[in-house]
C-alpha angles and dihedrals in degrees: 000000000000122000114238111178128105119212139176081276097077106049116085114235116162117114088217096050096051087047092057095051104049092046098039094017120108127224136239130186129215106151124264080025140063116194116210115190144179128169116252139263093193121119101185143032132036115354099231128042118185138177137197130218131185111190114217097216086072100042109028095188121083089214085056096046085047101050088050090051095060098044096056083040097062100033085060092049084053101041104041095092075069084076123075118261086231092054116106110180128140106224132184128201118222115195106219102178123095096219136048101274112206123260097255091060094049093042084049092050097046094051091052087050090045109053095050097051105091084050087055103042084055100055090051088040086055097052 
């Protein structure tokens, strides 16, 4: 059986490593989310880290930034078992629309991220 829950130990949280990503880190589109990933230097600890931002520029409400927080949130929580168990990245998810998009659309998308990442995390590992 899948494991489905979603702990501190899957947010990324290190300055450094955040840092890292969103400076050496590549980009993928699937619209109302951007995908930004780099492979991990992580040792330990959970394979993939992720975080979630919700710019405020595109949704000005706090309720609305919220609410789409949630929804990738939980889509990711769904949809992880979609990555490799051998893939370490650290991967952020940037929200691009500039209105609260419904759950369907967000689950759809993430799948799509998802399931090309280790793909993805081995052709930069192999540079």
């Amino acid at each position: 059986m899948a494991e489905y829950s979603l702990d501190k130990t899957h947010k990324l949280c290190s300055g450094r490593a955040i840092d890292r990503l969103f400076d050496e880190g590549k980009s993928q589109v699937a619209y109302p989310l951007r995908m930004v990933y780099a492979p991990s230097l992580r040792s330990e600890g959970r394979p993939v880290q992720f975080m979630i931002t919700i710019p405020k520029k595109r949704i000005r409400k706090a309720v609305g930034r919220v609410l789409m927080r949630r929804r990738i949130r939980e889509a990711y929580r769904l949809n992880r078992g979609l990555i490799a168990d051998d893939c370490r990245a650290d991967v952020a998810f940037i929200y691009i629309a500039n209105e609260p998009t419904p759950y369907s659309l967000v689950e759809r998308k993430m799948q799509r991220l998802l399931a090309g990442l280790p793909e993805m995390i081995n052709k930069i590992a192999e540079k």
